[in-house]
Short mmCIF file of C-alpha atoms and ligand atoms in Angstrom, two decimals:
data_model
loop_
_atom_site.label_atom_id
_atom_site.label_comp_id
_atom_site.label_asym_id
_atom_site.label_seq_id
_atom_site.Cartn_x
_atom_site.Cartn_y
_atom_site.Cartn_z
CA MET U 16 0.92 23.86 70.88
CA LYS U 17 2.57 25.49 67.82
CA PRO U 18 6.27 25.73 68.07
CA VAL U 19 7.97 29.25 68.54
CA TYR U 20 9.00 29.82 64.92
CA ILE U 21 12.20 31.82 64.89
CA THR U 22 14.03 32.68 61.62
CA THR U 23 17.21 34.34 60.56
CA PRO U 24 17.71 36.13 56.98
CA ILE U 25 18.70 33.62 54.31
CA TYR U 26 22.13 34.51 53.51
CA TYR U 27 23.64 35.37 50.09
CA PRO U 28 26.09 32.56 49.61
CA ASN U 29 28.57 34.69 47.71
CA GLY U 30 31.38 34.49 50.22
CA ARG U 31 31.87 32.36 53.37
CA PRO U 32 29.75 33.08 56.30
CA HIS U 33 31.32 36.10 58.23
CA LEU U 34 31.01 37.40 61.79
CA GLY U 35 27.65 39.34 60.90
CA SER U 36 25.91 36.10 59.55
CA ALA U 37 27.42 34.14 62.41
CA TYR U 38 25.97 36.68 64.97
CA THR U 39 22.43 36.74 63.68
CA THR U 40 22.48 32.81 63.15
CA ILE U 41 23.97 32.19 66.60
CA VAL U 42 21.57 34.19 68.45
CA ALA U 43 18.75 32.44 66.68
CA ASP U 44 20.10 29.10 67.44
CA PHE U 45 20.53 30.26 70.99
CA LEU U 46 17.07 31.44 71.43
CA ALA U 47 15.54 28.24 70.05
CA ARG U 48 17.57 26.20 72.52
CA LEU U 49 16.55 28.41 75.20
CA TYR U 50 12.77 28.10 74.64
CA ARG U 51 13.35 24.44 74.50
CA ALA U 52 15.34 24.53 77.82
CA LEU U 53 12.34 26.18 79.36
CA GLY U 54 9.98 23.36 77.97
CA ILE U 55 8.71 25.57 75.24
CA PRO U 56 8.99 23.93 71.79
CA SER U 57 10.71 25.93 69.16
CA ARG U 58 11.34 25.64 65.29
CA PHE U 59 14.62 27.45 64.13
CA VAL U 60 15.31 28.05 60.18
CA THR U 61 18.29 29.30 58.74
CA GLY U 62 19.52 28.87 55.05
CA THR U 63 20.92 30.59 51.78
CA ASP U 64 19.43 33.16 49.36
CA GLU U 65 20.84 31.69 46.04
CA HIS U 66 19.19 33.66 43.17
CA GLY U 67 19.74 36.98 41.82
CA GLU U 68 22.38 38.72 39.59
CA LYS U 69 24.94 39.05 42.41
CA LEU U 70 25.29 35.05 42.73
CA GLU U 71 25.21 34.72 38.86
CA ARG U 72 27.93 37.20 38.39
CA LYS U 73 29.89 35.59 41.00
CA ALA U 74 29.55 32.05 39.88
CA ARG U 75 30.73 33.15 36.31
CA GLU U 76 33.65 34.96 37.41
CA GLN U 77 34.59 31.52 38.78
CA GLY U 78 34.02 29.88 35.59
CA LYS U 79 31.09 27.85 37.22
CA THR U 80 27.20 27.50 36.53
CA PRO U 81 25.42 29.20 39.19
CA LYS U 82 23.89 25.93 40.53
CA GLU U 83 27.36 24.52 40.82
CA PHE U 84 28.59 27.59 42.82
CA VAL U 85 25.75 27.76 44.93
CA ASP U 86 25.80 24.11 45.83
CA GLU U 87 29.37 24.55 47.02
CA MET U 88 28.59 27.52 48.89
CA ALA U 89 25.48 26.14 50.68
CA ALA U 90 27.73 23.31 51.73
CA GLU U 91 30.33 25.57 53.17
CA PHE U 92 27.46 27.46 55.13
CA ARG U 93 26.19 24.18 56.62
CA GLU U 94 29.62 23.11 57.53
CA ALA U 95 30.32 26.60 59.11
CA TRP U 96 27.01 26.37 61.29
CA LYS U 97 27.95 22.91 62.54
CA LYS U 98 31.27 23.97 63.81
CA LEU U 99 29.66 26.81 65.60
CA LEU U 100 27.21 24.13 67.01
CA VAL U 101 24.35 25.85 65.25
CA GLU U 102 21.68 23.16 64.73
CA PRO U 103 18.57 24.43 62.62
CA ASP U 104 15.47 22.51 62.13
CA ARG U 105 15.63 22.98 58.33
CA PHE U 106 18.57 24.49 56.38
CA ILE U 107 16.47 26.05 53.35
CA ARG U 108 17.90 26.88 50.06
CA THR U 109 15.88 29.18 47.55
CA THR U 110 16.64 26.62 44.82
CA ASP U 111 14.98 23.96 46.80
CA PRO U 112 12.13 22.66 44.65
CA ASP U 113 9.42 23.05 47.46
CA HIS U 114 10.32 26.59 47.57
CA ILE U 115 10.09 27.33 43.95
CA GLU U 116 6.81 26.07 44.06
CA THR U 117 5.93 28.45 46.94
CA VAL U 118 7.33 31.29 45.00
CA LYS U 119 5.05 30.44 41.98
CA LYS U 120 2.01 29.89 44.25
CA VAL U 121 2.37 33.43 45.72
CA LEU U 122 2.84 35.04 42.45
CA GLU U 123 -0.42 33.33 41.12
CA ALA U 124 -1.91 34.35 44.38
CA LEU U 125 -0.90 38.17 43.85
CA ARG U 126 -2.07 38.22 40.20
CA GLU U 127 -5.48 36.56 40.97
CA GLY U 128 -5.86 39.13 43.78
CA GLY U 129 -5.25 41.97 41.24
CA HIS U 130 -2.15 43.25 43.16
CA ILE U 131 0.30 42.91 40.23
CA TYR U 132 0.33 45.14 37.05
CA LYS U 133 3.01 45.35 34.10
CA GLY U 134 4.85 48.66 33.70
CA LYS U 135 8.44 49.99 32.93
CA TYR U 136 11.01 50.57 35.64
CA GLU U 137 13.91 53.12 35.33
CA GLY U 138 16.19 53.39 38.22
CA LEU U 139 19.39 53.30 39.95
CA TYR U 140 20.11 49.84 40.86
CA CYS U 141 23.00 48.20 43.44
CA VAL U 142 23.83 44.82 42.64
CA GLY U 143 25.48 44.32 46.00
CA CYS U 144 21.82 44.98 47.83
CA GLU U 145 19.85 43.62 44.88
CA ARG U 146 17.78 46.66 45.02
CA TYR U 147 16.78 50.12 43.47
CA TYR U 148 17.86 53.36 45.29
CA SER U 149 16.27 56.83 44.97
CA GLU U 150 18.59 59.58 44.59
CA GLY U 151 17.93 60.85 47.91
CA GLU U 152 18.96 57.59 49.48
CA LEU U 153 22.50 57.46 48.03
CA VAL U 154 25.35 59.20 49.76
CA GLU U 155 27.31 61.18 47.41
CA GLY U 156 25.77 59.34 44.56
CA LYS U 157 26.86 55.89 46.14
CA CYS U 158 25.04 53.00 48.06
CA PRO U 159 25.35 53.86 51.65
CA PHE U 160 26.23 50.16 52.20
CA HIS U 161 28.47 49.07 49.43
CA LEU U 162 29.93 52.61 48.78
CA LYS U 163 29.53 51.86 44.83
CA GLU U 164 27.69 53.84 42.47
CA PRO U 165 24.51 52.24 41.50
CA GLU U 166 23.84 51.15 37.87
CA HIS U 167 21.42 52.98 35.68
CA LYS U 168 18.57 50.36 34.51
CA SER U 169 15.41 50.64 32.47
CA ILE U 170 13.35 47.63 32.26
CA ASP U 171 9.80 46.05 31.47
CA ALA U 172 8.73 44.64 34.64
CA TYR U 173 5.79 43.62 36.93
CA PHE U 174 5.08 45.86 39.94
CA PHE U 175 3.28 44.60 43.15
CA ARG U 176 0.76 47.46 44.24
CA MET U 177 2.39 47.90 47.51
CA SER U 178 1.12 51.47 47.73
CA ALA U 179 -2.32 50.21 48.23
CA PHE U 180 -1.55 48.80 51.73
CA ARG U 181 -0.12 51.61 53.27
CA ASP U 182 -3.19 52.41 55.56
CA ARG U 183 -3.69 48.73 56.20
CA LEU U 184 0.21 48.64 57.36
CA LEU U 185 -0.23 51.51 59.68
CA GLU U 186 -3.45 50.14 61.04
CA PHE U 187 -1.61 46.90 61.57
CA TYR U 188 1.35 48.56 63.30
CA ARG U 189 -1.06 50.12 65.76
CA GLY U 190 -2.77 46.94 66.59
CA ASN U 191 0.32 45.11 67.03
CA PRO U 192 2.72 47.34 68.73
CA LYS U 193 5.21 44.53 69.20
CA PHE U 194 5.62 43.77 65.60
CA LEU U 195 8.17 46.76 64.92
CA PRO U 196 11.46 46.96 66.61
CA PRO U 197 11.42 49.31 69.51
CA GLY U 198 13.60 52.33 68.73
CA ARG U 199 13.17 51.95 65.06
CA LYS U 200 9.53 52.51 64.67
CA GLU U 201 9.45 56.36 63.96
CA GLU U 202 12.21 55.74 60.85
CA ILE U 203 9.73 52.80 59.44
CA LEU U 204 6.33 55.02 60.30
CA ASN U 205 7.67 58.15 58.53
CA ARG U 206 9.00 56.04 55.31
CA VAL U 207 5.59 53.93 55.14
CA LYS U 208 3.67 57.36 54.64
CA GLU U 209 5.38 57.73 51.19
CA LEU U 210 5.06 54.14 50.29
CA GLN U 211 5.42 53.26 46.29
CA ASP U 212 4.81 50.33 44.29
CA LEU U 213 7.52 47.70 44.34
CA CYS U 214 9.12 46.22 41.15
CA ILE U 215 8.94 42.52 41.64
CA SER U 216 10.38 41.10 38.16
CA ARG U 217 13.44 41.05 36.04
CA PRO U 218 13.26 40.32 32.32
CA LYS U 219 14.95 37.13 31.17
CA GLU U 220 17.65 39.13 29.18
CA GLN U 221 18.95 40.67 32.35
CA LEU U 222 18.41 37.66 34.75
CA THR U 223 17.67 33.99 34.30
CA TRP U 224 19.02 32.66 37.49
CA GLY U 225 15.81 32.98 39.46
CA VAL U 226 12.34 31.77 39.52
CA GLU U 227 10.52 32.50 36.43
CA PHE U 228 7.06 33.82 36.52
CA PRO U 229 4.26 31.36 36.28
CA PHE U 230 2.26 33.41 33.92
CA ASP U 231 5.01 34.96 31.92
CA PRO U 232 8.02 33.06 31.18
CA GLU U 233 10.15 36.13 29.90
CA HIS U 234 10.22 37.46 33.46
CA VAL U 235 11.87 36.12 36.61
CA THR U 236 10.99 36.99 39.98
CA TYR U 237 12.84 39.67 42.07
CA VAL U 238 15.25 38.11 44.56
CA TRP U 239 13.86 39.56 47.42
CA VAL U 240 10.43 38.57 46.97
CA ASP U 241 11.60 34.91 46.33
CA ALA U 242 13.96 35.16 49.49
CA LEU U 243 11.26 36.45 51.93
CA PHE U 244 8.84 33.63 51.35
CA ASN U 245 11.52 31.06 52.50
CA TYR U 246 9.94 31.57 55.66
CA LEU U 247 6.79 30.39 54.29
CA THR U 248 8.29 27.40 52.80
CA ALA U 249 10.19 26.18 55.94
CA SER U 250 7.37 26.80 58.36
CA ASN U 251 6.13 23.15 58.48
CA GLY U 252 3.22 23.96 60.60
CA ALA U 253 4.71 26.62 62.53
CA TRP U 254 3.33 29.46 60.82
CA PRO U 255 3.34 32.32 61.38
CA PRO U 256 6.86 33.62 62.41
CA ASP U 257 7.23 34.54 66.11
CA ILE U 258 10.61 35.90 66.04
CA GLN U 259 12.30 37.09 62.85
CA LEU U 260 15.89 38.24 63.49
CA MET U 261 18.02 40.44 61.18
CA GLY U 262 20.31 43.32 60.95
CA LYS U 263 19.35 46.81 60.72
CA ASP U 264 20.22 47.03 56.94
CA ILE U 265 17.48 44.79 55.93
CA MET U 266 14.80 46.09 58.30
CA TRP U 267 12.75 47.79 55.41
CA PHE U 268 12.21 44.56 53.53
CA HIS U 269 11.13 42.78 56.78
CA CYS U 270 8.92 45.39 58.31
CA VAL U 271 7.26 46.89 55.33
CA ILE U 272 7.60 44.89 52.05
CA TRP U 273 6.88 41.59 53.76
CA PRO U 274 3.92 42.21 55.50
CA SER U 275 2.42 43.96 52.63
CA LEU U 276 3.11 40.77 50.46
CA LEU U 277 1.32 38.67 53.24
CA MET U 278 -1.46 40.96 53.40
CA ALA U 279 -1.98 40.65 49.71
CA THR U 280 -1.55 36.74 49.71
CA GLY U 281 -3.79 36.54 52.84
CA TYR U 282 -1.32 34.80 55.27
CA GLU U 283 -1.39 35.56 59.14
CA LEU U 284 1.48 38.07 59.84
CA PRO U 285 4.62 37.48 61.82
CA LYS U 286 4.65 38.51 65.55
CA ARG U 287 8.03 40.17 65.82
CA GLU U 288 10.73 41.73 63.70
CA VAL U 289 13.85 41.67 65.79
CA VAL U 290 16.59 43.85 64.63
CA HIS U 291 20.19 43.96 65.80
CA GLY U 292 22.96 46.56 65.33
CA PHE U 293 26.12 46.00 63.59
CA ILE U 294 29.44 44.53 65.13
CA ASN U 295 32.28 46.63 64.70
CA VAL U 296 35.90 45.40 65.34
CA ASP U 297 38.27 47.57 67.32
CA GLY U 298 35.97 50.54 66.72
CA SER U 299 35.68 50.30 63.11
CA LYS U 300 33.43 48.68 60.37
CA MET U 301 35.40 45.25 59.60
CA SER U 302 37.12 45.66 56.35
CA LYS U 303 39.62 43.69 54.47
CA SER U 304 41.77 47.10 53.95
CA LEU U 305 41.72 47.90 57.52
CA GLY U 306 42.69 44.23 58.35
CA ASN U 307 40.52 43.98 61.26
CA VAL U 308 38.06 41.37 59.98
CA ILE U 309 37.46 38.48 62.39
CA ASP U 310 36.59 35.19 60.99
CA PRO U 311 34.17 33.42 63.17
CA LEU U 312 35.47 30.04 62.20
CA GLU U 313 39.01 31.09 62.79
CA LEU U 314 38.10 32.33 66.11
CA ALA U 315 36.41 28.95 67.02
CA GLU U 316 39.25 26.84 65.75
CA GLU U 317 41.43 28.83 68.38
CA TYR U 318 39.10 29.26 71.29
CA GLY U 319 36.12 26.88 70.85
CA ALA U 320 32.73 27.29 69.53
CA ASP U 321 31.30 27.88 73.13
CA PHE U 322 33.58 31.08 73.26
CA VAL U 323 32.39 32.42 69.89
CA ARG U 324 28.93 32.13 71.07
CA TYR U 325 29.64 33.41 74.51
CA LEU U 326 31.50 36.46 73.03
CA LEU U 327 28.37 37.30 70.79
CA ILE U 328 25.63 36.27 72.97
CA ALA U 329 26.92 37.62 76.26
CA LYS U 330 29.62 40.22 75.29
CA VAL U 331 27.99 42.10 72.50
CA PRO U 332 24.99 44.43 73.10
CA PHE U 333 22.00 43.35 70.92
CA ARG U 334 20.03 46.42 69.98
CA ASP U 335 22.90 48.74 69.56
CA ASP U 336 25.99 48.45 67.36
CA GLY U 337 28.55 46.53 69.26
CA ASN U 338 32.30 46.43 69.22
CA ILE U 339 34.83 43.47 69.62
CA VAL U 340 38.45 44.50 70.78
CA ARG U 341 40.73 41.81 69.44
CA ASP U 342 43.33 42.59 72.43
CA GLU U 343 40.34 41.57 74.87
CA LEU U 344 39.69 38.20 73.28
CA GLU U 345 41.96 36.47 75.67
CA LYS U 346 41.02 38.23 78.67
CA ILE U 347 37.24 37.27 77.87
CA TYR U 348 38.29 33.59 77.39
CA ARG U 349 39.83 33.61 80.84
CA GLU U 350 36.74 35.10 82.00
CA LEU U 351 34.80 32.27 80.91
CA ALA U 352 37.23 29.72 82.04
CA GLY U 353 37.60 31.40 85.33
CA SER U 354 34.02 31.80 86.24
CA ILE U 355 31.80 28.63 84.80
CA GLY U 356 34.79 26.50 83.91
CA ASN U 357 36.55 26.85 87.16
CA LEU U 358 33.25 26.41 89.07
CA ALA U 359 32.52 23.31 87.30
CA ASN U 360 36.07 21.89 87.97
CA ARG U 361 35.74 22.95 91.79
CA VAL U 362 32.40 21.58 92.39
CA LEU U 363 33.03 18.38 90.81
CA ARG U 364 35.98 17.79 92.69
CA LEU U 365 34.43 18.66 96.10
CA MET U 366 31.81 15.70 95.27
CA GLU U 367 34.87 13.21 95.62
CA GLY U 368 33.94 11.33 98.84
CA VAL U 369 30.32 12.63 99.15
CA ARG U 370 28.36 9.62 100.21
CA SER U 371 24.59 10.78 100.27
CA THR U 372 22.52 12.20 97.59
CA GLU U 373 19.65 13.41 99.91
CA PHE U 374 19.95 17.09 100.74
CA ARG U 375 17.70 20.00 101.69
CA ARG U 376 17.55 22.66 98.97
CA ASP U 377 19.43 26.08 100.25
CA PRO U 378 17.52 29.19 99.29
CA ALA U 379 20.89 30.83 99.34
CA VAL U 380 21.80 28.61 96.18
CA PHE U 381 18.19 28.11 94.50
CA GLY U 382 16.65 31.69 95.33
CA GLU U 383 18.78 33.32 92.49
CA ILE U 384 18.48 30.41 90.07
CA GLU U 385 14.70 30.37 90.38
CA LYS U 386 14.33 33.73 90.18
CA PHE U 387 16.65 34.27 86.77
CA ARG U 388 14.61 31.23 85.42
CA LYS U 389 11.16 32.91 85.99
CA GLU U 390 12.34 36.34 84.75
CA LEU U 391 13.85 34.36 81.61
CA GLU U 392 10.58 32.36 80.99
CA LYS U 393 8.36 35.50 81.44
CA GLN U 394 10.44 37.30 78.83
CA LEU U 395 10.40 34.81 76.51
CA ARG U 396 6.95 33.84 76.48
CA GLU U 397 6.27 37.70 75.83
CA LEU U 398 8.60 37.64 72.89
CA ASN U 399 10.81 40.37 74.62
CA ILE U 400 13.90 39.18 72.98
CA GLU U 401 16.04 42.44 73.34
CA LYS U 402 15.37 41.96 77.06
CA VAL U 403 16.35 38.25 77.11
CA LEU U 404 19.60 39.26 75.50
CA ASP U 405 20.08 41.95 77.87
CA ILE U 406 19.81 39.81 81.17
CA TYR U 407 21.02 36.52 79.89
CA GLY U 408 24.75 36.89 80.00
CA GLN U 409 24.92 38.71 83.29
CA GLY U 410 22.19 36.36 84.79
CA ILE U 411 24.49 33.23 84.09
CA GLN U 412 27.55 35.18 85.53
CA ARG U 413 25.80 36.05 88.56
CA ILE U 414 24.58 32.60 89.33
CA ALA U 415 28.05 31.39 88.70
CA HIS U 416 29.26 33.94 91.23
CA ARG U 417 26.81 33.03 93.80
CA LEU U 418 27.61 29.39 93.63
CA ASN U 419 31.28 30.38 94.10
CA SER U 420 30.54 32.39 96.87
CA TYR U 421 28.49 30.09 98.53
CA ILE U 422 31.12 27.81 98.54
CA ASN U 423 33.65 30.10 99.84
CA GLU U 424 31.14 30.97 102.68
CA ARG U 425 30.52 27.44 103.68
CA GLU U 426 33.86 26.15 103.38
CA PRO U 427 32.80 22.48 103.01
CA TRP U 428 36.53 21.39 103.40
CA LYS U 429 36.15 22.36 107.18
CA LEU U 430 32.93 20.36 107.71
CA ASP U 431 32.45 16.96 108.22
CA GLY U 432 30.09 14.15 107.41
CA ALA U 433 26.18 15.19 106.69
CA GLU U 434 27.17 18.70 107.09
CA ARG U 435 29.70 18.76 104.39
CA ASP U 436 27.56 16.54 102.03
CA GLU U 437 24.84 18.91 102.36
CA ALA U 438 26.79 22.21 101.43
CA VAL U 439 28.54 20.39 98.50
CA LEU U 440 25.16 18.76 97.37
CA ASN U 441 23.77 22.21 97.29
CA ALA U 442 26.64 23.68 95.22
CA TYR U 443 26.59 20.65 92.91
CA ARG U 444 22.84 20.68 92.27
CA GLY U 445 22.94 24.45 91.83
CA LEU U 446 25.68 24.08 89.21
CA VAL U 447 23.44 21.29 87.38
CA GLU U 448 20.71 23.95 87.30
CA LEU U 449 23.12 26.77 86.13
CA MET U 450 24.45 24.39 83.44
CA LYS U 451 20.76 23.65 82.10
CA LEU U 452 20.41 27.36 81.81
CA ALA U 453 23.89 28.16 80.24
CA ALA U 454 23.36 25.09 77.77
CA PRO U 455 21.94 27.23 74.93
CA MET U 456 25.00 29.47 75.08
CA LEU U 457 27.79 26.87 76.06
CA VAL U 458 26.52 24.02 73.97
CA GLU U 459 29.83 22.02 74.18
CA GLY U 460 30.58 22.71 77.84
CA ALA U 461 27.19 21.86 78.88
CA ARG U 462 27.26 18.59 76.60
CA LYS U 463 30.55 17.72 78.23
CA PHE U 464 29.34 18.37 81.81
CA PHE U 465 25.96 16.47 81.47
CA LYS U 466 28.21 13.56 80.17
CA VAL U 467 29.51 13.09 83.89
CA ALA U 468 26.86 14.78 85.87
CA GLY U 469 24.23 12.77 87.40
CA ASP U 470 21.12 13.24 89.11
CA GLY U 471 22.25 12.73 92.45
CA LYS U 472 26.00 12.38 91.86
CA PRO U 473 28.38 12.80 89.07
CA GLY U 474 29.94 9.56 87.23
CA GLU U 475 33.22 11.33 87.32
CA THR U 476 34.93 14.05 89.30
CA ARG U 477 37.42 15.57 86.92
CA LEU U 478 36.56 17.83 84.25
CA ILE U 479 38.25 20.86 82.68
CA LEU U 480 35.69 22.77 80.56
CA TYR U 481 37.88 25.70 79.18
CA PRO U 482 41.36 24.64 79.33
CA PRO U 483 44.02 27.38 79.59
CA LYS U 484 45.28 28.06 75.68
CA SER U 485 48.88 28.25 75.08
CA GLY U 486 50.04 31.83 75.16
CA ILE U 487 47.32 32.47 77.60
CA LYS U 488 48.39 33.20 81.12
CA SER U 489 45.78 31.79 83.25
CA SER U 490 44.73 34.51 85.64
N1 MSP B 21 19.86 37.68 51.37
C1 MSP B 21 19.68 38.84 52.27
C2 MSP B 21 18.44 38.39 53.15
C3 MSP B 21 17.25 37.82 52.92
S1 MSP B 21 16.34 37.15 54.06
C4 MSP B 21 14.77 37.11 53.32
C5 MSP B 21 20.83 39.20 52.90
N2 MSP B 21 21.71 38.55 52.88
S2 MSP B 21 23.22 38.82 53.68
O1 MSP B 21 24.17 37.75 53.45
O2 MSP B 21 23.62 40.12 53.27
O3 MSP B 21 22.79 38.88 55.11
C6 MSP B 21 23.68 39.54 55.98
C7 MSP B 21 23.01 39.49 57.59
O4 MSP B 21 24.13 39.87 58.26
C8 MSP B 21 22.11 40.72 57.79
O5 MSP B 21 21.21 40.54 58.61
C9 MSP B 21 22.81 41.68 58.29
O6 MSP B 21 22.42 42.69 58.87
C10 MSP B 21 24.06 40.96 59.05
N3 MSP B 21 25.27 41.60 59.20
C11 MSP B 21 26.11 41.90 58.23
N4 MSP B 21 27.12 42.41 58.77
C12 MSP B 21 26.97 42.81 59.95
C13 MSP B 21 27.80 42.95 61.23
N5 MSP B 21 29.32 43.50 60.83
N6 MSP B 21 27.36 42.83 62.28
C14 MSP B 21 26.04 42.39 62.43
N7 MSP B 21 25.19 41.94 61.57
C15 MSP B 21 25.72 42.22 60.16
O7 MSP B 21 20.75 40.40 53.48
#
């Protein structure tokens, strides 16, 4: 069976990973683990987008060659993901030799198919986005994302006849209603109607840091064309992608440019482009000047990687923009410690002195768990990722709650012998099931738990998963 192929955008390594890139990457890692937890193989790939003007300039500013600079930064990204317990099946870099081969092969295929022509390009270019803007797309003459005036450029360039794919794209969207992200279809469809050709090269005098055109060494590949095909290079038999995650700012590249390029080169198209909103902090876009930047690594240092994953997966809405309130972080940590952390601690302690391992499964415990697992599996198989993220956090909390109330109702401390064992074993085995379902999010906690948990009985009965933080009052 082909694994479910999950991708994140590959990040510009011009700065350290931030909360935005951590968000997409943690969600992707979580999904890959969740598929596997339910017995469905998955392949998850992330990486760095290392070519282009932005990187070249940044390297020069630091007195480094582009290669030296991206080598250092790519290492930082790998390290950061490790700290956040993100484990991709491949970390792809666009400077990897096999990727450069892919890009050259793709350019040859575009040329052979008659999809490329040479022309002149004049326009307004935002280096931050690595793309041209039309006047109409600017806000007060500035790039809407970087709030900087774009640069005027006029260059000899190769063009991809993207406009020729307009009808095929529209037909594809109609035949594959899940491809485009729900709630954002209209916006894309309206713009596709005016689809233009795409400039896919930069002259050598403007940019040297990129993949050279195989049939014209005076030109270098446009970074976005280079970057998008990372998904092909990294596929390793899992093609086509099933789930491609991204923030709303790069939807156009993935929903329009990407499928047109694939149609032109004859590859099967991805199943779903899954778009999430932006995360704000204290109600505003994160910015250094506002001083509201949350560094995901500092957060992990302070509260642990599981907390960062919990916050981003269970506490931030997926499709719409989310907001993190810094003053609430401690409360959210206490919520995690007080529900799942406390439950694990409580149930393991109750297992002390339990002699038997045999028990009858009580539907009061397992009913809810089974229902949730079935629902998750259904949504995952249908690639309803927005739905999965809507129901997951609450589902996990609901089960933790159920188990806690089950213990409170049965009061095993008032029972004896077989009756006591029966109640405690139900709670314990329910907890084992809960931790299996929570493991894709709470990677570290689950690892600790399963170190002591056994099929019949735990090896130890003392375990504190999320200890109180200094300065944080336990509730
Ligand atoms: N290199 C391109 C992607 C090429 S993929 C073929 C790129 N890189 S990036 O480093 O700018 O990517 C940033 C990713 O983080 C995007 O998915 C973007 O939407 C996401 N986010 C950046 N800031 C964000 C928030 N504040 N909140 C959530 N995600 C945001 O684009």
